[in-house]
Coordinates of C-alpha atoms and ligand atoms in Angstrom, one line a residue:
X1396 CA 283.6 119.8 70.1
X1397 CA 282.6 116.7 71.4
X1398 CA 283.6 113.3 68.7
X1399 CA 281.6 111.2 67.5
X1400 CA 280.8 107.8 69.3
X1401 CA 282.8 105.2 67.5
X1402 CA 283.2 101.6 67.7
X1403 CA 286.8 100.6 68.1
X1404 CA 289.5 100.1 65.3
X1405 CA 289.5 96.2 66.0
X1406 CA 285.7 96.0 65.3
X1407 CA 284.7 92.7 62.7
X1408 CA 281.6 93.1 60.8
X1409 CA 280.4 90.8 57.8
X1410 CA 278.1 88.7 56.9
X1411 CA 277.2 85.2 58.2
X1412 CA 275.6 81.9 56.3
X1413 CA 275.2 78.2 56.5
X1414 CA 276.4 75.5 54.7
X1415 CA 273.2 73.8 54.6
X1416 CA 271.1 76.8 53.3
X1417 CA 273.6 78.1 50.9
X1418 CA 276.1 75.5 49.2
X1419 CA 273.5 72.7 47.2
X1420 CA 275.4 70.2 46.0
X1421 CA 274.4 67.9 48.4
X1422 CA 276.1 64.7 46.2
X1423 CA 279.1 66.3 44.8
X1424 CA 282.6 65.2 46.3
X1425 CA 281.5 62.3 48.8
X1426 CA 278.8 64.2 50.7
X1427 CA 277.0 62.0 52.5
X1428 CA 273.4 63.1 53.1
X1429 CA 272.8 64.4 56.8
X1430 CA 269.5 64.6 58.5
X1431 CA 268.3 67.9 56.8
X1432 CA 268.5 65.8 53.7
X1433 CA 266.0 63.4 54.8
X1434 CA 263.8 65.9 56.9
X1435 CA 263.4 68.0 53.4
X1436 CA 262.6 65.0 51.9
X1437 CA 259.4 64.1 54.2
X1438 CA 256.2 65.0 52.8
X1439 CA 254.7 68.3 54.7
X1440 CA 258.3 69.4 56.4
X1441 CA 259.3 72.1 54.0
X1442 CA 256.6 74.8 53.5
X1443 CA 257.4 74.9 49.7
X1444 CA 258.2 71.2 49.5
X1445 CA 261.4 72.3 48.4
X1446 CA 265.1 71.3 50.1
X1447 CA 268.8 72.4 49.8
X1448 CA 269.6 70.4 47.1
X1449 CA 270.6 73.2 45.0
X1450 CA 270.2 76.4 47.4
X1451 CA 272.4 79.2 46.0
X1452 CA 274.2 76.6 44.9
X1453 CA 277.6 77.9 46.6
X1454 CA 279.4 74.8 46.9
X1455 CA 280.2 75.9 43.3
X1456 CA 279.9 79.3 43.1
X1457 CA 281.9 80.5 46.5
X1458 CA 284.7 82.4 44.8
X1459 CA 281.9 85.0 43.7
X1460 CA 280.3 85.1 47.0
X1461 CA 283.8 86.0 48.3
X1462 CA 283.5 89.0 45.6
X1463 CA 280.3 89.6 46.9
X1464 CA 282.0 89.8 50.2
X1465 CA 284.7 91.7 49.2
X1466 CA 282.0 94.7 47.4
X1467 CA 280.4 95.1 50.1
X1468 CA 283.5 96.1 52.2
X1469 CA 282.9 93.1 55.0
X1470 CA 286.1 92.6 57.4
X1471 CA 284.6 89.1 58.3
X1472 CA 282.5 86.3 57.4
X1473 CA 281.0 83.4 59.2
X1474 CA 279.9 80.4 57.5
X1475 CA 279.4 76.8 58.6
X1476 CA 281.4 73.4 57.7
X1477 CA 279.1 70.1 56.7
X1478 CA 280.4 67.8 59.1
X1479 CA 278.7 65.5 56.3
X1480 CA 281.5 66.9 53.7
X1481 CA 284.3 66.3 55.8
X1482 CA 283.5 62.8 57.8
X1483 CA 280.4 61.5 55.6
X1484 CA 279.9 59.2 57.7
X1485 CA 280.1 60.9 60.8
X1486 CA 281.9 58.3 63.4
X1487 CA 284.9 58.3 64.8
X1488 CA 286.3 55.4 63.1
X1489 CA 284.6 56.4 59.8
X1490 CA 286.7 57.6 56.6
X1491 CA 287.9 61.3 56.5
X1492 CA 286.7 62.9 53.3
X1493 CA 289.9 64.7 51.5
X1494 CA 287.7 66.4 48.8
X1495 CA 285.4 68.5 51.6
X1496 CA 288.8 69.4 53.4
X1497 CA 290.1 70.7 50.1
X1498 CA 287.3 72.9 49.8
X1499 CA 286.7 74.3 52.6
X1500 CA 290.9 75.0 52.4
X1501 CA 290.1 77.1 49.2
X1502 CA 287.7 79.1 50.7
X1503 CA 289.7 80.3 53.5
X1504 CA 292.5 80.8 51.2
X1505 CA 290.8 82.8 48.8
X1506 CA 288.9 85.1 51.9
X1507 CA 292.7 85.7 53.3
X1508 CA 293.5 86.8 50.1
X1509 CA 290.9 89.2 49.7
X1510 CA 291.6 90.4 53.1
X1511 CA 288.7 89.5 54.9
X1512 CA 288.9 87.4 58.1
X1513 CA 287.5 83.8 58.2
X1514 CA 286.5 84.9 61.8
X1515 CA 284.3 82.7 63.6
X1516 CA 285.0 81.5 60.1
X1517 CA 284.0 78.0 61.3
X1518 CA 280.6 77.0 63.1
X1519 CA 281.5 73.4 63.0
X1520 CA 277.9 72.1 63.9
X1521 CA 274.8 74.0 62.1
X1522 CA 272.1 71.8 62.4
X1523 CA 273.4 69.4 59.5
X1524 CA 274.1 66.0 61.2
X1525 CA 275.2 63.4 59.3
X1526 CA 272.2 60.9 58.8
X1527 CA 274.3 57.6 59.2
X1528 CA 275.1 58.6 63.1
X1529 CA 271.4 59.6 63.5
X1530 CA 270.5 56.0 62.0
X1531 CA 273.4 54.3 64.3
X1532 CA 272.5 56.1 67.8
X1533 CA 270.1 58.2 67.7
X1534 CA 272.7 60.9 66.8
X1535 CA 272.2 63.1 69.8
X1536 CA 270.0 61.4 72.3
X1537 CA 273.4 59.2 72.9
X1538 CA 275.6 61.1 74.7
X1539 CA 278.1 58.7 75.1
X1540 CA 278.5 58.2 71.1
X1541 CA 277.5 61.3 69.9
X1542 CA 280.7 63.3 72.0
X1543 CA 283.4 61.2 71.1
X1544 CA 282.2 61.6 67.3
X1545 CA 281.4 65.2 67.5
X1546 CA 285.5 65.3 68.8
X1547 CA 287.3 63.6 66.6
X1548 CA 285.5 66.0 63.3
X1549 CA 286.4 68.8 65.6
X1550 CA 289.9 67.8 65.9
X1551 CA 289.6 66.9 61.8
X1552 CA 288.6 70.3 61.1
X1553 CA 291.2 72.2 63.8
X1554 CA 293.9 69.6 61.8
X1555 CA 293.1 70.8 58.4
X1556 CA 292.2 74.7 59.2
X1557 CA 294.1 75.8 62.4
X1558 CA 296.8 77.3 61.0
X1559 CA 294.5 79.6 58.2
X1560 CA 291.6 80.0 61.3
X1561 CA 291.7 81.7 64.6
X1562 CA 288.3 82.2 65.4
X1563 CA 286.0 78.5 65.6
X1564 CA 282.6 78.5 66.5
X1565 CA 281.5 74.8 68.1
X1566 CA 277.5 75.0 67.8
X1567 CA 275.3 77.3 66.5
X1568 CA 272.1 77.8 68.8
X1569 CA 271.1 74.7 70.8
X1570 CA 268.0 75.6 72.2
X1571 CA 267.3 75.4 68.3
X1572 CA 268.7 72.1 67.9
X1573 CA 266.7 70.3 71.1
X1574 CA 263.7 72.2 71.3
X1575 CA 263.1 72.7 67.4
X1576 CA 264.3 69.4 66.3
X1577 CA 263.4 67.0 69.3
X1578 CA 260.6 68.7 71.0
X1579 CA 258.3 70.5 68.6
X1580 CA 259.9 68.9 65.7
X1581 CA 259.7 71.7 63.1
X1582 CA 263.5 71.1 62.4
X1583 CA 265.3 67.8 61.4
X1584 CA 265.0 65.3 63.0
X1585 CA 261.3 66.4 64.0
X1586 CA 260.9 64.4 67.0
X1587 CA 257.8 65.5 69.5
X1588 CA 259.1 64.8 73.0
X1589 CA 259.2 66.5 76.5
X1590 CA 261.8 64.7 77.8
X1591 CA 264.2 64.4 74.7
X1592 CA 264.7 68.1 74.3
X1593 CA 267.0 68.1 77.7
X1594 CA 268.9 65.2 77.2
X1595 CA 269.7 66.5 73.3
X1596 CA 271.2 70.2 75.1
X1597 CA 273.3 67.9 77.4
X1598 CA 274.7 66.5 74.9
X1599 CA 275.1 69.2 72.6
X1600 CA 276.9 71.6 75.9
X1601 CA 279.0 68.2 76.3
X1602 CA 280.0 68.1 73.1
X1603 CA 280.9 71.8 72.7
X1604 CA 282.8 71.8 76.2
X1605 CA 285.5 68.2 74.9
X1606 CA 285.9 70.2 71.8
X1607 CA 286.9 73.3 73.4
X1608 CA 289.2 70.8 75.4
X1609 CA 291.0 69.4 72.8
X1610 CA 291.4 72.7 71.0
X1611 CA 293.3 74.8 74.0
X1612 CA 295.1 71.8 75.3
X1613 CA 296.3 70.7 71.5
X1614 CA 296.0 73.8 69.3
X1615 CA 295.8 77.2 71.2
X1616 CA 298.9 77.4 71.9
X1617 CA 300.3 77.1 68.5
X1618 CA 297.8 79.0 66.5
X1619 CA 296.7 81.3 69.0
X1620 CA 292.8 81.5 68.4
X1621 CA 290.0 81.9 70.3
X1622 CA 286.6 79.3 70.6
X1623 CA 283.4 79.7 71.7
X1624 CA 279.9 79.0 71.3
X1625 CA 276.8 80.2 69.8
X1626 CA 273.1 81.0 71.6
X1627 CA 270.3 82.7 69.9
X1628 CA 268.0 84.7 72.4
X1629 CA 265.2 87.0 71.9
X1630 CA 264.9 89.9 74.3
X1631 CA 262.0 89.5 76.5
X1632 CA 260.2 92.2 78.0
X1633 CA 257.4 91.7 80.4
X1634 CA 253.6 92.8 78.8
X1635 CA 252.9 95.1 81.5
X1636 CA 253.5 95.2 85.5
X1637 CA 252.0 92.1 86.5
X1638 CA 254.7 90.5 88.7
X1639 CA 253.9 87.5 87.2
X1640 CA 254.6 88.8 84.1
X1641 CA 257.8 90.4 85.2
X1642 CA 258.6 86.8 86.2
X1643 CA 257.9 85.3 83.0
X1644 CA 260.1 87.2 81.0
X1645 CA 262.9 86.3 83.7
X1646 CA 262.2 82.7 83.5
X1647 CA 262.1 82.9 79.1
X1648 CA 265.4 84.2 79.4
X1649 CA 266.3 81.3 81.5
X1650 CA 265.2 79.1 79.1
X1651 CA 267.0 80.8 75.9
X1652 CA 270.7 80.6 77.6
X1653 CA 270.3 77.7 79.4
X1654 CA 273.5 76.3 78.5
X1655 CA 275.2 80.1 79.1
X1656 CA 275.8 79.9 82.7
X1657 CA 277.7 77.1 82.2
X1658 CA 280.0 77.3 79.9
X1659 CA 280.9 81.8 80.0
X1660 CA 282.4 82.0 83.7
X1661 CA 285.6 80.5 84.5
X1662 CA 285.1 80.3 88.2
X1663 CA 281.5 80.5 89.9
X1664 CA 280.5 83.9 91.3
X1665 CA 278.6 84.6 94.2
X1666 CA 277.0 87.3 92.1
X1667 CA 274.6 85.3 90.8
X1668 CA 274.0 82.5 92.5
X1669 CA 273.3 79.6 92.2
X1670 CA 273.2 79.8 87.9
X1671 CA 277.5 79.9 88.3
X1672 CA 277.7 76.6 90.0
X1673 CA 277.7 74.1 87.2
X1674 CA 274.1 73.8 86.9
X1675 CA 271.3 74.5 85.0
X1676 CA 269.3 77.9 85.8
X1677 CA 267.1 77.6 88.8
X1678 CA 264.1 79.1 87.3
X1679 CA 264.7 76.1 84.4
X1680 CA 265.0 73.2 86.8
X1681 CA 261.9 74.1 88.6
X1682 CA 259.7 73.7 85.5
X1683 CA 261.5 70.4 83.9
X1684 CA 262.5 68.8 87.5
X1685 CA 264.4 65.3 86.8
X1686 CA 264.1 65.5 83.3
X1687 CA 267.3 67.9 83.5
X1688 CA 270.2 65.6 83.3
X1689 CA 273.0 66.1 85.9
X1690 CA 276.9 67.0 85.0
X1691 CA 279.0 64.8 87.3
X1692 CA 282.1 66.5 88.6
X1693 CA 284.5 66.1 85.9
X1694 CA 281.8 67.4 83.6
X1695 CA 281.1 70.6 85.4
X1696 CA 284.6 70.7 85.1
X1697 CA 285.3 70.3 81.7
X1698 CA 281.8 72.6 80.8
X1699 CA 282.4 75.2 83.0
X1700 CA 284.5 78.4 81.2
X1701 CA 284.3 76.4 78.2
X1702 CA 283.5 79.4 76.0
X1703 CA 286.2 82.4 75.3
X1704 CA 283.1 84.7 74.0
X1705 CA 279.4 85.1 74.1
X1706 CA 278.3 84.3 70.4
X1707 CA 274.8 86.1 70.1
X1708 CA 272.3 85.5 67.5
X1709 CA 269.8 88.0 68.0
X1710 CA 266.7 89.1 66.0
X1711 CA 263.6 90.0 68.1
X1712 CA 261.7 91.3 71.4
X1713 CA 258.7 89.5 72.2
X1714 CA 255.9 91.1 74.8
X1715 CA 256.0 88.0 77.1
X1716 CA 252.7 86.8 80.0
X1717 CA 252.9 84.5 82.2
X1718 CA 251.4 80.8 81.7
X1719 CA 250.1 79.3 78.7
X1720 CA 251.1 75.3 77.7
X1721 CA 254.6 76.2 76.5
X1722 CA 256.5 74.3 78.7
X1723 CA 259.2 74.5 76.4
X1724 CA 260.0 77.9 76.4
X1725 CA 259.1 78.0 80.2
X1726 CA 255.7 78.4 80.2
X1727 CA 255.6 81.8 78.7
X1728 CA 253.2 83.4 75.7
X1729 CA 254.9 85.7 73.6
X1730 CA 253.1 88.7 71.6
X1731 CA 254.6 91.5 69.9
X1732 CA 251.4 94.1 70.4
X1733 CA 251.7 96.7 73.0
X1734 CA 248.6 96.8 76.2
X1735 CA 247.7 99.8 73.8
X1736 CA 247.1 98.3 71.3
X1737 CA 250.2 99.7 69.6
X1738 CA 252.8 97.4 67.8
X1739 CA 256.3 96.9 69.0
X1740 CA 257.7 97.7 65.2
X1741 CA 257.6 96.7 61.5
X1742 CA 256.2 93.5 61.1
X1743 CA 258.2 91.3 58.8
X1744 CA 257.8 87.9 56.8
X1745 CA 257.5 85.9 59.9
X1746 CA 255.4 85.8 63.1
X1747 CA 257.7 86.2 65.3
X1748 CA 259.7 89.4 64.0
X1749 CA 259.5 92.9 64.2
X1750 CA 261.8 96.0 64.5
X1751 CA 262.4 96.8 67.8
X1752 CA 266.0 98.2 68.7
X1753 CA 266.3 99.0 72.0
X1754 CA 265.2 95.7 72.8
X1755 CA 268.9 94.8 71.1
X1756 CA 270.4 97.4 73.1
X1757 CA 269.5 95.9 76.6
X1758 CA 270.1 92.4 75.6
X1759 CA 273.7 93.3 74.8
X1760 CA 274.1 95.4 78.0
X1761 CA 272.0 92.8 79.6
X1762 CA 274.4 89.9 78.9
X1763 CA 278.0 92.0 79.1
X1764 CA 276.8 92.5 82.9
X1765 CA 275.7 88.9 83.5
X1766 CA 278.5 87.1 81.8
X1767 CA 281.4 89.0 81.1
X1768 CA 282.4 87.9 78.4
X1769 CA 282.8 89.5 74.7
X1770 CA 280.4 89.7 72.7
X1771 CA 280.3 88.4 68.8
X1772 CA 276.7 89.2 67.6
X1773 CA 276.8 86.0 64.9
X1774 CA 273.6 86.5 63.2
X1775 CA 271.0 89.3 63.1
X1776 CA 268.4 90.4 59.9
X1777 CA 265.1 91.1 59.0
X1778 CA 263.1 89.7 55.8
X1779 CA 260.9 92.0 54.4
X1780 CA 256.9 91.3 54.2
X1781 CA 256.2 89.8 51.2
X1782 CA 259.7 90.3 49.1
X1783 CA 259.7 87.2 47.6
X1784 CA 256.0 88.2 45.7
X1785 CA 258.3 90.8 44.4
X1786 CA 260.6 91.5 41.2
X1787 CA 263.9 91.7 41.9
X1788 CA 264.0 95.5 40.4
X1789 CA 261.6 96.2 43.5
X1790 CA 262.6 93.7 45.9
X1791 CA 266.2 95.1 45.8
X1792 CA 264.7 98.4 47.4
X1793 CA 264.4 96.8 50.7
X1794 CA 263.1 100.2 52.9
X1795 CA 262.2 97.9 55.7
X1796 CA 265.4 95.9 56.2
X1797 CA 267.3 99.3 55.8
X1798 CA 265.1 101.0 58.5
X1799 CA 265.9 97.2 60.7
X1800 CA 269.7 97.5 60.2
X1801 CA 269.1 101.3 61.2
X1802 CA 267.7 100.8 64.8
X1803 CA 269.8 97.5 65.5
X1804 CA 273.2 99.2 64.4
X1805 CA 272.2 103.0 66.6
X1806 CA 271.2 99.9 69.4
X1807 CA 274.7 98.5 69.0
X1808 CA 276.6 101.7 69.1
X1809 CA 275.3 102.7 72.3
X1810 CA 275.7 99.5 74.0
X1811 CA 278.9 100.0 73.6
X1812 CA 279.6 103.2 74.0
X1813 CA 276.9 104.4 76.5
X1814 CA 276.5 101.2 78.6
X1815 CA 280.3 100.0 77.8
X1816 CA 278.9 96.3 76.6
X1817 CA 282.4 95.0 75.3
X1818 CA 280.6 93.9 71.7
X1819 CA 284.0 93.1 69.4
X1820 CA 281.9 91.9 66.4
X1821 CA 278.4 91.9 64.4
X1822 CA 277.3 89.5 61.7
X1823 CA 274.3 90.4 59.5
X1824 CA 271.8 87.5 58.4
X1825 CA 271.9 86.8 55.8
X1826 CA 274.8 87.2 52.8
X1827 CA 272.5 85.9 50.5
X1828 CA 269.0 85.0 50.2
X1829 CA 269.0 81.5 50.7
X1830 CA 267.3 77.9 51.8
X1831 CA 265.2 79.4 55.3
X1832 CA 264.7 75.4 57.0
X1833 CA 261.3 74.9 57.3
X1834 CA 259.5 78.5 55.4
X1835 CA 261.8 76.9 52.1
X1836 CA 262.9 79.8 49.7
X1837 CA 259.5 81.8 50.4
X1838 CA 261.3 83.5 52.9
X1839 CA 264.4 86.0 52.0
X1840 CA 266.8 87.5 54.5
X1841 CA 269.6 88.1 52.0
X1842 CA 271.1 91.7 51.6
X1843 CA 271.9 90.3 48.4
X1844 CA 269.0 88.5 46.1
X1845 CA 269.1 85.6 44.4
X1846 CA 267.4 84.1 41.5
X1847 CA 267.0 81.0 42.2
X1848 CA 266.3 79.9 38.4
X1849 CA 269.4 81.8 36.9
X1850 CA 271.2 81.8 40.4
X1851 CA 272.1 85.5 39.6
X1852 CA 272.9 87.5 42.4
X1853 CA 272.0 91.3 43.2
X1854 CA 272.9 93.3 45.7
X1855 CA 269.9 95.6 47.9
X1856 CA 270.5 98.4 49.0
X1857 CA 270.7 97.7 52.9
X1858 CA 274.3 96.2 51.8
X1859 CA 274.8 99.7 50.4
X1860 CA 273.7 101.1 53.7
X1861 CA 275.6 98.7 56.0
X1862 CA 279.2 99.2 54.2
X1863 CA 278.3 102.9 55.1
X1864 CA 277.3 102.8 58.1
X1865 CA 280.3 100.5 59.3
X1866 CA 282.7 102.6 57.7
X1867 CA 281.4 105.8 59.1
X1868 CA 280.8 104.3 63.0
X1869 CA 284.3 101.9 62.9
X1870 CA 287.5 104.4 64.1
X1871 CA 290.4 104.2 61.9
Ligands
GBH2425 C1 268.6 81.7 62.9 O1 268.0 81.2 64.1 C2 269.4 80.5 62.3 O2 270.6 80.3 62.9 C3 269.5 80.7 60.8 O3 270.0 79.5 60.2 C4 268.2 81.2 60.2 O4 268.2 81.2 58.8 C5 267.8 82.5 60.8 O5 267.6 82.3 62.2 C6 266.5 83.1 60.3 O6 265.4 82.4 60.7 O7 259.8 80.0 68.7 O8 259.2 82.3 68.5 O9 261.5 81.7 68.5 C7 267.3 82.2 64.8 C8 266.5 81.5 66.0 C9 264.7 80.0 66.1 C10 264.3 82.3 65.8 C11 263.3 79.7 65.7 C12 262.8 82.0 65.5 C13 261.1 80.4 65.7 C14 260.0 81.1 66.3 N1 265.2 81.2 65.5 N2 262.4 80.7 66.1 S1 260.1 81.3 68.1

């Protein structure tokens, strides 16, 4: 009788947030206000006009999300640290904030307590710059400010939660930061620019890569962790045949992990030249030219093998044609219905997400064979169409995001086991419904709701189904 596949023993699964979404507050305990803050507060930003001054209001309430966590069986969580909370100021010559250090400390210690591992526990950087550096520099269009800041709160945080933290996150999703908040300007800061984007991702891979630095030359050895950092990427399949099309989807790709073939390989491989030589992807510097900055020497040096994993935040497949006046995505369009005229999957709450698992099967077995590196899958969920129109008695009852976590999780399972993808971790988005950036609270991606009058939490039943499904699919 043949066993059942399994993921191995050592498998981390859990739930992932952000401090920004989730923890409200925003003045408590010398928080200084970062560039969300002012972004929510511009008329016309924020769908719902709303911002996360309250949220779910976890600053306060994170002892019974960590019961949440512990119900629903997780062996991890990821969350984010406000670099606002611990250096309000930002700069490294600016005040250290004791009070944010304290509790971020209690919240590791009570999720040690409870078991549950504060893996990737730390994204040090998710989205939340502090406003004072954006106001001093231009926060991350100087480089040369901006990395020796970014540092010194990185060294802070390894200081005050190395010895309780193996597993650190630098930046979560940098094509996010540059090209959301610099060139389209949907995100904070909400600059419109073609050239800024680029020189925002340089900084940003710069600033990850000193960080990393620091922590192996000055920590690793003595708390024994592993760093890395974080890149969200669709998988894109070409719309049909079309070699153009078939190109498209190469050059989309390109665009998503632009920063990836930098910073996974420790030495450059002949394999795929000429990504593994300390530059940017060919197919991406033959669309932006000169407006892609150059590492020097010591750069490439410092950036390249900078990560110790391949931190994956994952949610959709788009159906992708060549052209269009996207530059900043490569010149792609992106659809999610079929030459047939069939749909790729369930549509959810947003444009831009359906069901589609075996599109997350071939991205994981994609990148295991282009980098070679781990695998954490930090973020991957589905909000259901129209949930928030709905009472919590029926919103709880979430059929579609059950039916989402079905396909991904069967997806997962054989890109490990069929197509050996070495995938040591998955985080589902959301813990809780919470503040979504720009759609405000209209959209929900908790496995848990939240009543945001009350501030009561439920659980759905896709938490139900995920504690089963991990515990059945984990070996023991
Ligand atoms: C994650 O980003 C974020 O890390 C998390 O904070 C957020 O709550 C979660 O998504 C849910 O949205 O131009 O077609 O890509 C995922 C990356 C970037 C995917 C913005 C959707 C907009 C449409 N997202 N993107 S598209």
């Amino acid at each position: 009788m043949t066993q059942p596949a399994l993921l191995p023993k050592s498998f981390l699964w859990g739930y992932a947030t952000a401090s920004y979404q989730i923890e409200g507050a925003t003045d408590v305990d010398g928080r200084a206000p970062s560039i969300w803050d002012t972004f929510c507060k511009t008329p016309g930003k924020i769908a719902d006009g709303s911002s996360g001054d309250v949220a779910t209001d976890s600053y306060k309430r994170w002892k019974e999300d960590v019961q949440l966590l512990k119900s629903y069986g997780v062996k991890a969580y990821r969350f984010s640290i406000s670099w606002s909370r611990i250096v309000p100021e930002g700069g490294r010559r600016d005040a250290v904030n004791a009070a944010g250090i304290a509790h971020y400390r209690a919240l590791i210690e009570e999720l040690l307590r409870e078991g549950i591992v504060p893996f990737v526990a730390s994204t040090l950087y998710h989205w939340d710059l502090p406003q004072a550096l954006h106001d001093r520099y231009g926060g991350w269009l100087s480089k040369d400010e901006i990395v020796p800041d970014f540092v010194r709160y990185a060294d802070v945080c390894f200081r005050s939660f190395g010895d309780l933290v193996q597993n650190w996150i630098t930046f979560n999703e940098p094509w996010v930061i540059s090209v959301l908040g610099y060139g389209v300007g949907v995100f904070a800061p909400g600059h419109v620019g073609d050239a800024e984007p680029w020189i925002v991702s340089h900084s940003v891979i710069l600033a990850h890569a000193y960080a990393v630095k620091l922590y192996r030359e000055q920590f690793k050895a003595r708390h024994g962790g592993q760093i890395g950092i974080t890149l969200d990427c669709h998988w894109l399949l070409p719309y049909d045949d079309a070699p153009e099309n078939q190109e498209a989807a190469l050059r989309g790709v390109a665009f998503k992990l632009a920063p990836a073939p930098l910073t996974a390989l420790p030495e450059p491989t002949p394999r795929q030249d000429p990504i593994y030589k300390g530059c940017y992807p060919a197919r991406v510097k033959a669309v932006l030219g000169d407006r892609l900055p150059d590492f020097t020497p010591d750069e490439v040096a410092v950036v390249r093998g900078s990560s110790d994993f391949f931190g994956l935040n994952t949610y959709a497949t788009h159906l992708v044609r060549d052209g269009g006046r996207d530059e900043l995505n490569g010149f792609i369009q992106t659809g999610h219905t079929r030459p047939d005229g069939t749909p790729l999957g369930t549509q959810s709450d947003l444009p831009w997400l359906q069901t589609y698992g075996p599109g997350f099967r071939s991205l994981l077995t994609y990148l295991w064979k282009t980098y070679e590196q781990p695998i954490y899958v930090t973020e991957n969920g589905f909000p259901v169409r129209g949930e928030n129109d709905l009472p919590v008695e029926i919103a709880v009852d979430d059929a579609d995001r059950q039916e989402y976590y079905r396909n991904y999780a069967a997806a997962l399972l054989q890109a490990v086991t069929e197509d050996g993808a070495d995938v040591r971790g998955y985080f589902g988005w959301s813990l809780l419904d919470n503040f979504e950036w720009a759609e405000g609270y209209k959209v929900r991606f908790g496995v848990t709701h939240v009543d945001y009058e009350t501030q009561e939490r439920t659980p759905k039943k896709s938490a139900g189904f995920l504690r089963q499904w991990f515990e059945e699919h984990i070996a023991v």
